[in-house]
Amino acid sequence: MTYIYSLFQYIPFIAEGVLWTASLVLGGLGIGFIIGLPLAIAQSFGGKKLGKVLNAYVWFFRGTPLLVLLSLFYWAIFPSFGFKLDPLKTSILVLGMRSGAYQSQIFKDSIKSVDYGQILAAKAIGMTQRKLILYIVLPQALRISIPAWSNEYAVILKDSAICFALGVMEILTRVRYVSTATGLALIPYLFAGILFFVLTFSGTGIMDFIHKRTRIPGMVEGLR
Amino acid sequence: MIVLRAEDVWKRYDDTIVLRGVSLNLKKGETKVIMGPSGAGKTTFLKCLNLLVKPDKGRIWIDGEEITSPKADITRLRQKIGFVFQELNLFHHLTAIGNVMIGLTKVKGMSKSDALKKAKETLKRVHIEEELWRKYPAQLSGGQKQRVAIARALAMDPIVMLYDEPTSALDPGLSSEVLLVIKELSERGITSLIVTHELGFAYEVADEIVVMNRGRIIGGGSPEELRNAKNDEVRNLLNKWNGLKDGVLV
Ligand SMILES: Nc1ncnc2c1ncn2[C@@H]1O[C@H](COP(=O)(O)OP(=O)(O)OP(=O)(O)O)[C@@H](O)[C@H]1O
Ligand SMILES: [Mg+2]
């Protein structure tokens, strides 16, 4: 009984981890968007040489396990450039750079799915490349990206738990503390699972809502 | 006055030469039709005219300005050419009226209210009535889409309209509404260059018909002259077209 009581005491402590997890996820997604969208535009409309350089970035971040990236940037890369970043900031940046690589692929595919005829039509009425990207390609590509982007949210949410390795006070890190302190495992970890479940489904639910609201009338997706 | 002039235009893709020295003049107010079998290079030629395809050789003038010159302001000159494509390629994310307005606001820099007014007028000219203005492309029929595409080009006040087989992507039965609009515009003095496979329409609308085959212009003349053409190659093609149902060469 006292065990259970002390466990309840820890619930606010674990729940506070939601704020940390949310910072990781929203920060990572945001930085990923800021990196990923220009990257996709450059890969789609830039030259071959630029494409190769950018591909190297994408392959590095997609091909390296997150745990390795986190350690590499925390212990080696940031310090060697003279940055002393705390674990949270490091984690957000690493998640962001990595998500940028994944998001660039999402946006690249969506840009590719805007058919070339529309691009020709935009040129024919005198649009510059910048204008046709801004007014014709992106409004469609971003809409098409929403389901994949929603999936990226779910992925980064799960990945954020790996940041416990740097001691970031996110949900999982706190659960481990509680588990150690109380000697209990099932209930703390179950609670963590429920939190992640709720976060996943509320987030993707919001994205579904946005997707439905921005639907182009009459257009059947996937059949274009 | 010549508003569009192409001189000795050549284009090759890898090892196929698609255009072999095509020259053509278009006078203000004139309507010319280009006919020719599939693969003749008609689309490629039209796309060369506003540099959507870059010719390997040859020069092109629009309204007296050379678009093939290295110093040419291509995006500005393109605005002088209205282009209606073979494929139905309206902007999917914009309504009918949005499709017509976007060039006016984002390219010509018109205010929203001026663009709206102009878009409405232009849509009426192509017989797109008010109940369709707020529809998205996916909610329009092929013939309606193609008429909106004509309006999108026409609203930019081009000095010449180019139509690349504007009815070939349409279900049979929807062609006539589009052809009617093109004919009306041509009769009201819009300079037009039309690629079509519809022989009857060509005879009806053209001041001059140009016949293309294998990247060359092989003959041409007024509809009357063409009917009595001496050139064997031209005669053979025309006979082939005549023999086909509805005069449509597929
Ligand atoms: N981008 C391209 N790359 C390679 N070959 C091409 C390309 N575009 C056209 N061609 C080739 O050039 C030739 C002429 O094509 P074009 O589209 O100009 O013909 P067309 O007269 O418009 O025919 P259609 O009546 O079928 O539309 C064809 O043999 C075609 O395969
Ligand atoms: Mg063609």
Coordinates of C-alpha atoms and ligand atoms in Angstrom, one line a residue:
Chain A
M1 CA 0.0 0.0 0.0
T2 CA 2.7 2.5 0.9
Y3 CA 4.5 1.6 -2.3
I4 CA 1.4 2.4 -4.3
Y5 CA 1.0 5.6 -2.3
S6 CA 4.5 6.7 -3.0
L7 CA 4.0 5.9 -6.7
F8 CA 1.1 8.3 -6.8
Q9 CA 3.3 10.9 -5.4
Y10 CA 5.5 10.5 -8.4
I11 CA 2.8 10.9 -11.0
P12 CA 3.1 14.7 -11.2
F13 CA 6.9 14.2 -11.5
I14 CA 6.4 11.9 -14.4
A15 CA 3.7 14.0 -16.0
E16 CA 6.0 17.0 -15.9
G17 CA 8.1 15.0 -18.4
V18 CA 5.4 15.7 -20.9
L19 CA 6.6 19.3 -21.1
W20 CA 10.1 18.1 -21.8
T21 CA 9.0 15.6 -24.4
A22 CA 6.8 18.2 -26.0
S23 CA 9.8 20.5 -26.3
L24 CA 11.9 17.8 -27.9
V25 CA 9.1 16.9 -30.4
L26 CA 7.9 20.4 -31.3
G27 CA 11.5 21.8 -31.3
G28 CA 12.7 18.9 -33.5
L29 CA 9.7 19.1 -35.8
G30 CA 10.1 22.8 -36.1
I31 CA 13.8 22.8 -36.8
G32 CA 13.2 19.8 -39.1
F33 CA 10.7 21.8 -41.1
I34 CA 13.0 24.9 -41.3
I35 CA 15.8 22.6 -42.6
G36 CA 13.7 20.1 -44.6
L37 CA 11.5 22.4 -46.7
P38 CA 14.4 24.5 -48.2
L39 CA 16.4 21.3 -48.6
A40 CA 13.6 19.7 -50.6
I41 CA 13.1 22.8 -52.8
A42 CA 16.9 22.9 -53.5
Q43 CA 16.9 19.2 -54.2
S44 CA 14.0 19.5 -56.6
F45 CA 14.9 22.8 -58.4
G46 CA 18.6 23.2 -57.8
G47 CA 21.4 21.9 -59.8
K48 CA 22.9 18.4 -59.8
K49 CA 26.0 19.4 -57.8
L50 CA 24.1 21.0 -55.1
G51 CA 21.8 18.0 -55.0
K52 CA 24.8 15.7 -54.3
V53 CA 26.0 17.8 -51.4
L54 CA 22.5 17.9 -49.9
N55 CA 22.1 14.2 -50.4
A56 CA 25.2 13.6 -48.3
Y57 CA 23.6 15.5 -45.5
V58 CA 20.4 13.5 -45.9
W59 CA 22.3 10.2 -46.0
F60 CA 24.4 11.0 -42.9
F61 CA 21.4 11.8 -40.7
R62 CA 19.2 9.0 -42.1
G63 CA 21.9 6.4 -41.9
T64 CA 23.3 7.1 -38.4
P65 CA 21.5 5.7 -35.4
L66 CA 20.0 8.5 -33.2
L67 CA 21.9 7.3 -30.2
V68 CA 25.2 7.7 -32.1
L69 CA 24.2 11.1 -33.3
L70 CA 23.2 12.3 -29.9
S71 CA 26.5 11.2 -28.4
L72 CA 28.5 12.5 -31.3
F73 CA 27.1 16.0 -31.1
Y74 CA 27.0 16.2 -27.3
W75 CA 30.5 14.9 -26.6
A76 CA 32.4 15.7 -29.8
I77 CA 31.0 18.0 -32.4
F78 CA 29.4 20.8 -30.5
P79 CA 32.3 21.0 -27.9
S80 CA 34.9 21.0 -30.6
F81 CA 33.2 24.1 -32.2
G82 CA 33.3 25.7 -28.7
F83 CA 29.5 25.3 -28.0
K84 CA 28.6 24.2 -24.5
L85 CA 25.0 23.1 -25.0
D86 CA 23.0 21.4 -22.3
P87 CA 21.5 18.0 -23.1
L88 CA 18.0 19.4 -23.9
K89 CA 19.3 21.9 -26.4
T90 CA 21.6 19.3 -28.0
S91 CA 18.8 16.8 -28.2
I92 CA 16.4 19.3 -29.8
L93 CA 19.1 20.3 -32.4
V94 CA 20.0 16.7 -33.2
L95 CA 16.4 15.6 -33.5
G96 CA 15.8 18.7 -35.7
M97 CA 18.7 18.1 -38.0
R98 CA 17.7 14.5 -38.3
S99 CA 14.1 15.2 -38.9
G100 CA 15.1 17.8 -41.5
A101 CA 16.7 15.0 -43.4
Y102 CA 13.5 12.9 -43.2
Q103 CA 11.2 15.8 -43.8
S104 CA 13.2 16.8 -46.9
Q105 CA 12.3 13.5 -48.4
I106 CA 8.7 13.9 -47.5
F107 CA 8.5 17.4 -49.2
K108 CA 10.6 16.2 -52.1
D109 CA 8.1 13.4 -52.9
S110 CA 5.2 15.8 -52.6
I111 CA 6.8 18.4 -54.8
K112 CA 7.4 15.7 -57.4
S113 CA 3.8 14.7 -57.3
V114 CA 2.7 18.2 -58.5
D115 CA 2.4 17.4 -62.1
Y116 CA 4.8 19.0 -64.5
G117 CA 2.0 20.4 -66.7
Q118 CA 1.1 22.9 -64.0
I119 CA 4.6 24.1 -63.8
L120 CA 4.7 24.6 -67.6
A121 CA 1.4 26.4 -67.3
A122 CA 2.8 28.7 -64.6
K123 CA 5.8 29.5 -66.7
A124 CA 3.6 30.1 -69.7
I125 CA 1.8 32.9 -67.9
G126 CA 5.1 34.5 -67.1
M127 CA 5.8 33.2 -63.6
T128 CA 9.4 33.2 -62.5
Q129 CA 10.7 30.0 -60.8
R130 CA 10.4 31.6 -57.4
K131 CA 6.8 32.6 -58.0
L132 CA 5.8 29.2 -59.3
I133 CA 7.3 27.5 -56.4
L134 CA 5.6 29.8 -54.0
Y135 CA 2.2 30.1 -55.5
I136 CA 1.7 26.8 -57.4
V137 CA 4.0 24.1 -56.1
L138 CA 4.2 24.7 -52.4
P139 CA 0.5 25.2 -51.7
Q140 CA -0.2 21.8 -53.2
A141 CA 3.0 20.0 -52.0
L142 CA 2.4 21.1 -48.4
R143 CA -1.1 19.7 -48.4
I144 CA 0.0 16.5 -49.9
S145 CA 2.7 16.2 -47.2
I146 CA 0.3 16.3 -44.2
P147 CA -0.2 12.6 -43.8
A148 CA 3.5 11.8 -44.1
W149 CA 4.3 14.7 -41.8
S150 CA 1.8 13.4 -39.3
N151 CA 3.7 10.1 -39.4
E152 CA 7.0 12.0 -38.8
Y153 CA 5.4 13.5 -35.7
A154 CA 4.7 10.0 -34.4
V155 CA 8.2 8.8 -35.2
I156 CA 10.0 11.8 -33.6
L157 CA 7.8 11.4 -30.5
K158 CA 9.0 7.8 -30.1
D159 CA 12.6 8.8 -30.9
S160 CA 12.5 11.5 -28.2
A161 CA 12.6 8.8 -25.6
I162 CA 16.1 8.0 -26.7
C163 CA 17.2 11.3 -25.4
F164 CA 17.2 9.8 -21.9
A165 CA 20.7 8.7 -22.9
L166 CA 21.8 12.3 -22.4
G167 CA 19.8 12.6 -19.2
V168 CA 17.1 14.9 -20.7
M169 CA 14.3 15.0 -18.2
E170 CA 11.7 13.7 -20.6
I171 CA 9.0 11.1 -19.8
L172 CA 11.1 7.9 -20.0
T173 CA 14.0 9.4 -18.0
R174 CA 11.7 10.3 -15.1
V175 CA 10.0 6.9 -15.2
R176 CA 13.4 5.3 -14.8
Y177 CA 14.1 7.4 -11.8
V178 CA 10.8 6.5 -10.2
S179 CA 11.2 2.9 -11.0
T180 CA 14.6 2.9 -9.3
A181 CA 13.3 4.9 -6.3
T182 CA 10.2 2.7 -5.7
G183 CA 11.5 -0.6 -6.9
L184 CA 8.4 -0.9 -9.1
A185 CA 8.5 -1.3 -12.8
L186 CA 5.1 -2.3 -14.3
I187 CA 3.0 0.7 -13.2
P188 CA 5.5 3.5 -14.0
Y189 CA 6.3 2.1 -17.4
L190 CA 2.7 1.4 -18.1
F191 CA 2.0 5.0 -17.2
A192 CA 4.7 6.2 -19.6
G193 CA 3.2 4.0 -22.3
I194 CA -0.2 5.6 -21.8
L195 CA 1.3 9.1 -22.0
F196 CA 3.0 8.3 -25.2
F197 CA -0.1 6.8 -26.6
V198 CA -2.2 9.8 -25.7
L199 CA 0.4 12.2 -27.2
T200 CA 0.6 10.1 -30.4
F201 CA -3.1 10.0 -31.0
S202 CA -3.9 13.6 -30.0
G203 CA -1.1 14.8 -32.3
T204 CA -2.0 12.7 -35.3
G205 CA -5.7 13.6 -34.6
I206 CA -4.9 17.3 -35.0
M207 CA -3.0 16.6 -38.2
D208 CA -5.9 14.6 -39.6
F209 CA -8.2 17.5 -38.8
I210 CA -5.9 19.9 -40.6
H211 CA -5.7 17.5 -43.5
K212 CA -9.5 17.3 -43.8
R213 CA -9.9 21.1 -43.5
T214 CA -7.3 21.8 -46.2
R215 CA -8.6 19.2 -48.6
I216 CA -9.1 20.5 -52.2
P217 CA -12.7 20.0 -53.1
G218 CA -13.4 17.3 -55.6
M219 CA -9.8 16.0 -55.6
V220 CA -9.2 12.4 -54.8
E221 CA -5.8 11.9 -53.3
G222 CA -3.5 9.2 -54.5
L223 CA -5.4 8.9 -57.7
R224 CA -4.0 12.0 -59.4
Chain B
M1 CA 2.1 43.8 -88.9
I2 CA 3.8 40.6 -87.9
V3 CA 3.3 39.8 -84.2
L4 CA 5.1 36.5 -84.1
R5 CA 7.9 35.4 -86.3
A6 CA 9.9 32.1 -86.1
E7 CA 12.9 31.6 -88.4
D8 CA 14.6 28.3 -89.0
V9 CA 13.8 26.6 -85.7
W10 CA 15.6 23.4 -85.0
K11 CA 15.3 21.0 -82.1
R12 CA 16.6 17.5 -81.4
Y13 CA 16.1 15.2 -78.5
D14 CA 19.1 12.8 -78.2
D15 CA 19.3 11.2 -81.6
T16 CA 15.8 12.2 -83.0
I17 CA 15.6 15.5 -84.8
V18 CA 12.1 16.8 -84.0
L19 CA 12.2 20.2 -85.8
R20 CA 14.1 20.7 -89.0
G21 CA 14.1 24.4 -89.7
V22 CA 10.6 25.5 -89.2
S23 CA 9.7 29.1 -90.1
L24 CA 6.4 30.8 -89.6
N25 CA 5.0 34.3 -89.5
L26 CA 1.8 35.4 -87.8
K27 CA 0.1 38.7 -88.7
K28 CA -2.0 40.7 -86.3
G29 CA -5.6 39.4 -86.3
E30 CA -4.7 36.3 -88.3
T31 CA -5.7 32.8 -87.5
K32 CA -3.3 30.0 -88.6
V33 CA -3.9 26.3 -88.1
I34 CA -1.1 23.8 -87.9
M35 CA -2.0 20.2 -88.9
G36 CA 0.2 17.2 -89.0
P37 CA 0.3 13.6 -87.9
S38 CA 1.2 12.5 -84.4
G39 CA 4.9 13.0 -83.7
A40 CA 5.3 15.7 -86.4
G41 CA 6.7 18.1 -83.9
K42 CA 3.7 20.4 -83.5
T43 CA 3.8 20.6 -79.7
T44 CA 7.5 21.0 -79.7
F45 CA 7.3 23.9 -82.1
L46 CA 4.6 25.7 -80.1
K47 CA 6.7 25.2 -76.9
C48 CA 9.7 26.6 -78.7
L49 CA 7.8 29.8 -79.4
N50 CA 7.7 30.8 -75.8
L51 CA 10.8 29.0 -74.9
L52 CA 9.2 26.3 -72.7
V53 CA 11.4 24.2 -74.9
K54 CA 14.7 25.8 -75.9
P55 CA 15.4 25.5 -79.7
D56 CA 18.9 24.3 -80.7
K57 CA 19.0 26.8 -83.5
G58 CA 16.8 29.5 -85.0
R59 CA 15.4 32.9 -83.9
I60 CA 11.9 33.9 -82.6
W61 CA 10.5 37.4 -82.3
I62 CA 7.4 38.3 -80.4
D63 CA 6.0 41.7 -81.1
G64 CA 9.3 42.7 -82.6
E65 CA 11.4 41.6 -79.6
E66 CA 13.6 38.6 -80.0
I67 CA 12.8 36.1 -77.2
T68 CA 15.8 33.9 -78.3
S69 CA 18.2 36.7 -77.7
P70 CA 20.4 36.0 -74.7
K71 CA 19.4 39.3 -73.2
A72 CA 15.7 38.7 -73.6
D73 CA 13.5 39.1 -70.6
I74 CA 11.8 35.8 -71.0
T75 CA 9.2 36.0 -68.3
R76 CA 8.0 39.3 -69.6
L77 CA 7.8 38.2 -73.2
R78 CA 6.0 35.0 -72.2
Q79 CA 3.2 37.1 -70.9
K80 CA 2.6 38.3 -74.5
I81 CA 1.8 34.7 -75.6
G82 CA -1.3 33.0 -74.3
F83 CA -0.7 29.2 -74.3
V84 CA -3.4 26.6 -74.0
F85 CA -2.0 23.1 -73.6
Q86 CA -2.9 19.7 -75.0
E87 CA -3.2 18.3 -71.4
L88 CA -5.7 19.8 -69.0
N89 CA -3.4 21.5 -66.6
L90 CA -5.3 24.0 -64.4
F91 CA -3.8 24.7 -61.0
H92 CA -5.5 22.1 -58.9
H93 CA -5.6 24.1 -55.7
L94 CA -7.3 27.1 -57.1
T95 CA -10.9 27.7 -58.1
A96 CA -11.8 28.6 -61.7
I97 CA -11.7 32.2 -60.9
G98 CA -8.5 31.7 -58.8
N99 CA -6.8 30.1 -61.8
V100 CA -7.6 33.2 -63.9
M101 CA -6.6 35.7 -61.2
I102 CA -3.3 34.3 -60.1
G103 CA -1.4 35.5 -63.2
L104 CA -3.0 38.9 -62.9
T105 CA -2.1 39.4 -59.2
K106 CA 1.2 37.6 -59.0
V107 CA 2.6 38.3 -62.4
K108 CA 1.0 41.5 -63.5
G109 CA 0.8 42.9 -60.0
M110 CA -2.8 43.9 -60.3
S111 CA -4.8 44.6 -57.1
K112 CA -7.2 41.8 -56.0
S113 CA -10.3 43.7 -56.9
D114 CA -9.1 44.7 -60.3
A115 CA -8.0 41.1 -61.0
L116 CA -11.4 39.8 -59.8
K117 CA -13.2 42.1 -62.1
K118 CA -11.0 41.2 -65.1
A119 CA -11.3 37.5 -64.3
K120 CA -15.1 37.6 -64.2
E121 CA -15.2 39.4 -67.6
T122 CA -12.8 36.9 -69.1
L123 CA -14.6 33.9 -67.8
K124 CA -17.8 35.3 -69.3
R125 CA -16.0 35.6 -72.7
V126 CA -15.4 31.8 -72.6
H127 CA -19.0 31.1 -71.5
I128 CA -18.1 30.0 -68.0
E129 CA -21.0 31.2 -66.0
E130 CA -21.1 32.5 -62.4
E131 CA -22.1 29.2 -60.8
L132 CA -18.8 27.7 -61.9
W133 CA -16.5 30.4 -60.8
R134 CA -15.9 29.0 -57.3
K135 CA -15.6 25.4 -58.4
Y136 CA -12.2 23.6 -58.3
P137 CA -10.7 22.0 -61.4
A138 CA -11.7 18.5 -60.1
Q139 CA -15.3 19.6 -60.1
L140 CA -15.3 20.8 -63.7
S141 CA -15.9 18.9 -66.9
G142 CA -13.0 18.6 -69.4
G143 CA -14.6 21.2 -71.7
Q144 CA -15.1 23.6 -68.8
K145 CA -11.5 23.1 -67.6
Q146 CA -10.2 23.8 -71.1
R147 CA -12.3 27.0 -71.3
V148 CA -11.0 28.1 -67.9
A149 CA -7.5 27.5 -69.3
I150 CA -8.3 29.7 -72.3
A151 CA -9.5 32.4 -69.9
R152 CA -6.4 32.1 -67.7
A153 CA -4.2 32.8 -70.8
L154 CA -6.5 35.4 -72.3
A155 CA -6.8 37.4 -69.2
M156 CA -3.1 38.3 -69.4
D157 CA -3.9 40.3 -72.6
P158 CA -1.5 38.4 -74.9
I159 CA -0.9 39.6 -78.4
V160 CA -1.3 36.0 -79.7
M161 CA -3.0 32.9 -78.5
L162 CA -1.4 29.5 -79.1
Y163 CA -3.7 26.4 -78.8
D164 CA -2.1 23.0 -78.8
E165 CA -4.8 20.5 -79.7
P166 CA -7.1 22.0 -77.1
T167 CA -9.7 19.3 -77.6
S168 CA -7.6 16.1 -77.8
A169 CA -7.9 15.3 -74.1
L170 CA -11.7 15.8 -74.1
D171 CA -14.4 13.3 -74.2
P172 CA -16.2 13.4 -77.6
G173 CA -19.1 15.8 -77.4
L174 CA -17.2 18.3 -75.2
S175 CA -15.0 19.5 -78.0
S176 CA -17.6 21.7 -79.7
E177 CA -18.0 24.1 -76.8
V178 CA -14.2 24.7 -76.7
L179 CA -13.9 25.0 -80.5
L180 CA -16.8 27.5 -80.5
V181 CA -15.0 29.7 -78.0
I182 CA -11.8 29.6 -80.0
K183 CA -13.7 30.4 -83.1
E184 CA -15.4 33.4 -81.5
L185 CA -12.2 34.8 -80.1
S186 CA -10.5 34.4 -83.5
E187 CA -13.4 36.1 -85.3
R188 CA -13.2 39.0 -82.8
G189 CA -9.6 39.6 -83.9
I190 CA -7.5 37.6 -81.4
T191 CA -4.4 36.5 -83.3
S192 CA -4.4 32.7 -83.1
L193 CA -2.1 29.8 -83.9
I194 CA -4.0 26.6 -83.5
V195 CA -2.8 23.0 -83.6
T196 CA -5.7 20.7 -84.3
H197 CA -6.6 17.4 -85.8
E198 CA -10.1 18.5 -86.5
L199 CA -10.1 19.1 -90.2
G200 CA -13.7 20.6 -90.4
F201 CA -12.8 23.1 -87.6
A202 CA -9.6 24.0 -89.4
Y203 CA -11.3 24.7 -92.7
E204 CA -13.9 26.8 -90.8
V205 CA -11.6 29.0 -88.7
A206 CA -8.3 29.3 -90.5
D207 CA -7.1 32.1 -92.7
E208 CA -4.2 29.7 -93.5
I209 CA -3.5 26.1 -92.8
V210 CA 0.1 24.9 -92.4
V211 CA 0.8 21.2 -92.8
M212 CA 3.7 19.8 -90.8
N213 CA 5.3 16.4 -91.1
R214 CA 8.5 14.9 -89.6
G215 CA 9.7 18.3 -88.3
R216 CA 9.1 20.3 -91.5
I217 CA 6.4 22.4 -92.9
I218 CA 5.6 20.6 -96.1
G219 CA 2.9 22.8 -97.4
G220 CA 0.1 25.2 -96.7
G221 CA -2.3 27.8 -97.9
S222 CA -5.9 29.0 -97.4
P223 CA -8.4 26.2 -96.8
E224 CA -9.5 26.7 -100.4
E225 CA -5.9 26.3 -101.8
L226 CA -5.3 23.3 -99.6
R227 CA -8.3 21.4 -100.9
N228 CA -6.8 21.7 -104.3
A229 CA -3.2 21.0 -103.2
K230 CA -0.8 19.7 -105.8
N231 CA 1.8 18.5 -103.3
D232 CA 1.6 14.7 -103.0
E233 CA 2.6 14.5 -99.4
V234 CA 0.0 17.1 -98.4
R235 CA -2.7 15.5 -100.5
N236 CA -2.0 12.1 -99.0
L237 CA -2.2 13.4 -95.5
L238 CA -5.4 15.3 -96.3
N239 CA -7.0 12.3 -97.9
K240 CA -6.1 10.3 -94.8
W241 CA -7.8 12.9 -92.6
N242 CA -10.8 13.2 -94.9
G243 CA -11.3 9.4 -94.8
L244 CA -11.4 9.4 -91.0
K245 CA -14.5 9.6 -89.0
D246 CA -15.3 13.2 -88.2
G247 CA -12.0 14.2 -89.9
V248 CA -10.1 13.5 -86.7
L249 CA -6.7 12.0 -87.1
V250 CA -5.7 10.0 -84.1
Ligands
LIG1 N1 11.0 15.8 -73.9 C1 11.2 14.9 -75.0 N2 12.2 14.1 -74.9 C2 12.4 13.2 -76.0 N3 11.7 13.2 -77.1 C3 10.6 14.0 -77.2 C4 10.3 14.9 -76.1 N4 9.2 15.6 -76.5 C5 8.9 15.2 -77.7 N5 9.7 14.2 -78.1 C6 9.6 13.5 -79.4 O1 9.6 14.5 -80.4 C7 8.7 14.1 -81.4 C8 7.7 15.2 -81.7 O2 6.8 15.3 -80.5 P1 5.7 16.4 -80.5 O3 5.0 16.2 -79.2 O4 6.2 17.7 -80.8 O5 4.7 15.9 -81.6 P2 3.2 16.3 -82.0 O6 3.3 16.7 -83.4 O7 2.8 17.4 -81.0 O8 2.4 15.0 -81.8 P3 0.9 14.8 -81.2 O9 0.0 15.1 -82.3 O10 0.9 13.3 -80.9 O11 0.7 15.7 -80.1 C9 8.1 12.8 -81.0 O12 8.7 11.7 -81.7 C10 8.3 12.7 -79.5 O13 8.5 11.4 -79.1
MG2 MG 1.3 17.5 -79.6

